[in-house]
Amino acid sequence: AKEPNDYNTLFARAHQHFYNGDYTSALADVNQALLLTPKTDSDLRFDEYILRARISEARHDYTSELADLHMAQELQPKSLACTDMIAKANLKAGNLTAAEKGFKTILRAESMNYDAMYGMAQVELARGNAKAAMEHVDKAVDLFRTEPQVYVNRADIYTRQGNVESAVVDLLMGMSVGNGGVAAQRLFDLSDTYYDGVMN
């Protein structure tokens, strides 16, 4: 209230609104912050575009999300985190070729990035290439046998193919190899629709 044109405070309040789930107020603040932030402050403008993209994602507005992510990428073209967000947004929007391009860019820079391998598996599964999809998540499990998330990821690919038994086995593995909180939650979630399979 004392400094209505303080773009740093506006951006901070936008973040707080976002985490509170008040996307309308968050969007109003980040829009105003973007109007006031100098073009020379590219780091802050990058963060502002990323936040606005996340607001759009929460609203399932993938067109606006992608537009802001591309604006952020122009400011920091080497940001793999931004490339990852673009790939995932394209995947959700059904832009499989663009999603594949993004995940492959990440894998060229980080050949053992299991999250990008999972992204590639989702792309292949969406194309109907179940075997290719499994190859990506199998590779991730082979490389990171003590990482719970790779089992959670492969369980998701199994579940999408209707192979609940294998999904349950992977989630149990995810619970056993480390901090398996995510795997346990996914197992509970799976029991909502496949109770008998999970209990067996």
Short mmCIF file of C-alpha atoms in Angstrom, two decimals:
data_model
loop_
_atom_site.label_atom_id
_atom_site.label_comp_id
_atom_site.label_asym_id
_atom_site.label_seq_id
_atom_site.Cartn_x
_atom_site.Cartn_y
_atom_site.Cartn_z
CA ALA A 1 0.00 0.00 0.00
CA LYS A 2 2.89 2.40 0.73
CA GLU A 3 4.78 1.57 -2.47
CA PRO A 4 2.20 0.45 -5.07
CA ASN A 5 4.81 0.48 -7.84
CA ASP A 6 7.31 -1.70 -5.99
CA TYR A 7 7.48 -4.60 -8.47
CA ASN A 8 9.55 -6.79 -6.14
CA THR A 9 6.84 -6.65 -3.49
CA LEU A 10 4.13 -7.23 -6.09
CA PHE A 11 5.98 -10.31 -7.30
CA ALA A 12 6.43 -11.58 -3.74
CA ARG A 13 2.72 -11.10 -3.04
CA ALA A 14 1.86 -12.84 -6.32
CA HIS A 15 3.87 -15.84 -5.12
CA GLN A 16 2.02 -15.86 -1.81
CA HIS A 17 -1.37 -15.65 -3.52
CA PHE A 18 -0.33 -18.51 -5.81
CA TYR A 19 0.65 -20.80 -2.95
CA ASN A 20 -2.58 -19.86 -1.18
CA GLY A 21 -4.51 -21.02 -4.25
CA ASP A 22 -5.81 -17.53 -5.05
CA TYR A 23 -4.91 -17.58 -8.74
CA THR A 24 -6.96 -14.51 -9.67
CA SER A 25 -5.08 -12.28 -7.21
CA ALA A 26 -1.77 -13.90 -8.11
CA LEU A 27 -2.34 -13.20 -11.79
CA ALA A 28 -3.29 -9.57 -11.12
CA ASP A 29 -0.11 -8.99 -9.10
CA VAL A 30 2.27 -10.71 -11.51
CA ASN A 31 0.72 -8.87 -14.48
CA GLN A 32 1.31 -5.56 -12.71
CA ALA A 33 4.82 -6.60 -11.72
CA LEU A 34 5.64 -7.41 -15.35
CA LEU A 35 4.42 -3.98 -16.43
CA LEU A 36 6.66 -2.26 -13.85
CA THR A 37 9.80 -4.44 -13.91
CA PRO A 38 12.53 -2.83 -16.05
CA LYS A 39 13.46 -4.69 -19.22
CA THR A 40 17.04 -4.70 -17.96
CA ASP A 41 16.11 -6.89 -14.98
CA SER A 42 15.96 -10.06 -17.06
CA ASP A 43 16.36 -12.43 -14.10
CA LEU A 44 13.29 -11.09 -12.32
CA ARG A 45 11.28 -10.94 -15.54
CA PHE A 46 12.21 -14.60 -16.16
CA ASP A 47 10.86 -15.54 -12.72
CA GLU A 48 7.70 -13.50 -13.35
CA TYR A 49 6.98 -15.28 -16.62
CA ILE A 50 7.58 -18.64 -14.94
CA LEU A 51 5.14 -17.77 -12.15
CA ARG A 52 2.50 -16.62 -14.62
CA ALA A 53 2.99 -19.87 -16.54
CA ARG A 54 2.41 -21.84 -13.34
CA ILE A 55 -0.78 -19.91 -12.71
CA SER A 56 -1.96 -20.80 -16.22
CA GLU A 57 -1.01 -24.43 -15.62
CA ALA A 58 -3.11 -24.49 -12.45
CA ARG A 59 -6.01 -23.17 -14.52
CA HIS A 60 -5.37 -25.77 -17.25
CA ASP A 61 -4.75 -22.95 -19.74
CA TYR A 62 -1.88 -24.59 -21.61
CA THR A 63 -1.87 -22.07 -24.46
CA SER A 64 -1.14 -19.18 -22.08
CA GLU A 65 1.29 -21.34 -20.12
CA LEU A 66 3.31 -22.11 -23.23
CA ALA A 67 3.29 -18.48 -24.36
CA ASP A 68 4.82 -17.34 -21.06
CA LEU A 69 7.30 -20.21 -20.98
CA HIS A 70 8.55 -19.24 -24.43
CA MET A 71 8.93 -15.64 -23.24
CA ALA A 72 10.97 -16.93 -20.28
CA GLN A 73 13.06 -19.09 -22.59
CA GLU A 74 13.95 -16.08 -24.71
CA LEU A 75 15.41 -14.49 -21.58
CA GLN A 76 17.31 -17.61 -20.48
CA PRO A 77 17.65 -19.90 -23.50
CA LYS A 78 20.00 -22.31 -21.70
CA SER A 79 17.63 -22.98 -18.80
CA LEU A 80 16.93 -26.72 -18.78
CA ALA A 81 14.30 -26.19 -16.09
CA CYS A 82 12.39 -23.96 -18.48
CA THR A 83 12.87 -26.45 -21.33
CA ASP A 84 11.46 -29.14 -19.05
CA MET A 85 8.39 -27.05 -18.26
CA ILE A 86 7.82 -26.37 -21.97
CA ALA A 87 8.12 -30.07 -22.80
CA LYS A 88 5.63 -31.01 -20.07
CA ALA A 89 3.19 -28.28 -21.11
CA ASN A 90 3.35 -29.50 -24.70
CA LEU A 91 2.74 -33.05 -23.50
CA LYS A 92 -0.37 -31.97 -21.60
CA ALA A 93 -1.56 -30.01 -24.63
CA GLY A 94 -1.08 -33.01 -26.90
CA ASN A 95 1.79 -31.44 -28.85
CA LEU A 96 3.80 -34.66 -28.91
CA THR A 97 6.47 -33.61 -31.43
CA ALA A 98 7.26 -30.45 -29.46
CA ALA A 99 7.26 -32.39 -26.18
CA GLU A 100 9.66 -34.96 -27.63
CA LYS A 101 11.98 -32.21 -28.82
CA GLY A 102 12.12 -30.72 -25.34
CA PHE A 103 12.77 -34.00 -23.55
CA LYS A 104 15.47 -34.93 -26.06
CA THR A 105 17.14 -31.54 -25.54
CA ILE A 106 17.34 -32.30 -21.82
CA LEU A 107 18.67 -35.82 -22.42
CA ARG A 108 21.39 -34.49 -24.72
CA ALA A 109 22.56 -32.24 -21.89
CA GLU A 110 21.89 -34.73 -19.08
CA SER A 111 21.83 -38.25 -20.50
CA MET A 112 20.84 -39.80 -17.15
CA ASN A 113 17.89 -37.49 -16.41
CA TYR A 114 15.23 -40.02 -15.38
CA ASP A 115 12.49 -37.39 -15.36
CA ALA A 116 13.10 -36.71 -19.07
CA MET A 117 13.12 -40.48 -19.71
CA TYR A 118 9.69 -40.63 -18.10
CA GLY A 119 8.60 -37.75 -20.31
CA MET A 120 9.74 -39.65 -23.39
CA ALA A 121 7.84 -42.72 -22.15
CA GLN A 122 4.65 -40.66 -21.91
CA VAL A 123 5.19 -39.33 -25.43
CA GLU A 124 5.66 -42.82 -26.85
CA LEU A 125 2.66 -44.19 -24.97
CA ALA A 126 0.50 -41.35 -26.30
CA ARG A 127 1.60 -42.38 -29.79
CA GLY A 128 0.61 -45.98 -29.11
CA ASN A 129 4.21 -47.22 -28.86
CA ALA A 130 3.94 -49.21 -25.63
CA LYS A 131 7.19 -51.11 -26.16
CA ALA A 132 9.20 -47.92 -26.73
CA ALA A 133 7.54 -46.33 -23.69
CA MET A 134 8.58 -49.24 -21.48
CA GLU A 135 12.15 -49.09 -22.78
CA HIS A 136 12.52 -45.54 -21.46
CA VAL A 137 11.23 -46.26 -17.95
CA ASP A 138 13.03 -49.62 -17.78
CA LYS A 139 16.28 -47.80 -18.55
CA ALA A 140 15.61 -45.33 -15.74
CA VAL A 141 15.03 -48.17 -13.26
CA ASP A 142 18.19 -49.95 -14.41
CA LEU A 143 20.22 -46.78 -13.86
CA PHE A 144 18.67 -45.71 -10.53
CA ARG A 145 17.64 -48.84 -8.63
CA THR A 146 17.68 -47.04 -5.26
CA GLU A 147 15.61 -44.04 -6.41
CA PRO A 148 11.90 -44.40 -5.46
CA GLN A 149 10.70 -41.98 -8.15
CA VAL A 150 11.77 -44.20 -11.07
CA TYR A 151 9.50 -46.96 -9.76
CA VAL A 152 6.65 -44.48 -9.35
CA ASN A 153 7.18 -43.33 -12.94
CA ARG A 154 7.23 -46.85 -14.35
CA ALA A 155 4.16 -47.75 -12.29
CA ASP A 156 2.32 -44.89 -13.98
CA ILE A 157 3.21 -46.23 -17.43
CA TYR A 158 2.08 -49.71 -16.38
CA THR A 159 -1.19 -48.31 -15.00
CA ARG A 160 -1.96 -46.43 -18.20
CA GLN A 161 -1.62 -49.75 -20.04
CA GLY A 162 -3.93 -51.53 -17.61
CA ASN A 163 -1.14 -53.60 -16.08
CA VAL A 164 -2.11 -52.94 -12.47
CA GLU A 165 -0.26 -55.94 -11.04
CA SER A 166 3.11 -54.71 -12.33
CA ALA A 167 2.28 -51.17 -11.22
CA VAL A 168 1.63 -52.37 -7.68
CA VAL A 169 4.91 -54.31 -7.62
CA ASP A 170 6.80 -51.17 -8.71
CA LEU A 171 5.09 -49.00 -6.10
CA LEU A 172 5.99 -51.53 -3.40
CA MET A 173 9.58 -51.43 -4.68
CA GLY A 174 9.49 -47.64 -4.53
CA MET A 175 8.38 -47.84 -0.89
CA SER A 176 11.17 -50.28 -0.02
CA VAL A 177 14.24 -48.63 -1.55
CA GLY A 178 14.17 -45.27 0.20
CA ASN A 179 11.85 -42.49 1.29
CA GLY A 180 8.80 -44.02 -0.39
CA GLY A 181 6.19 -41.50 0.67
CA VAL A 182 5.22 -40.67 -2.91
CA ALA A 183 5.06 -44.35 -3.82
CA ALA A 184 2.85 -45.07 -0.81
CA GLN A 185 0.48 -42.25 -1.75
CA ARG A 186 0.27 -43.50 -5.34
CA LEU A 187 -0.50 -46.99 -4.04
CA PHE A 188 -3.34 -45.59 -1.92
CA ASP A 189 -4.59 -43.63 -4.94
CA LEU A 190 -4.45 -46.75 -7.11
CA SER A 191 -6.53 -48.65 -4.56
CA ASP A 192 -9.38 -46.19 -5.18
CA THR A 193 -9.91 -47.66 -8.65
CA TYR A 194 -8.20 -51.08 -8.42
CA TYR A 195 -8.84 -52.08 -4.83
CA ASP A 196 -8.81 -55.84 -5.32
CA GLY A 197 -5.62 -55.76 -7.39
CA VAL A 198 -3.79 -53.63 -4.83
CA MET A 199 -4.97 -55.73 -1.88
CA ASN A 200 -3.99 -58.99 -3.60
#
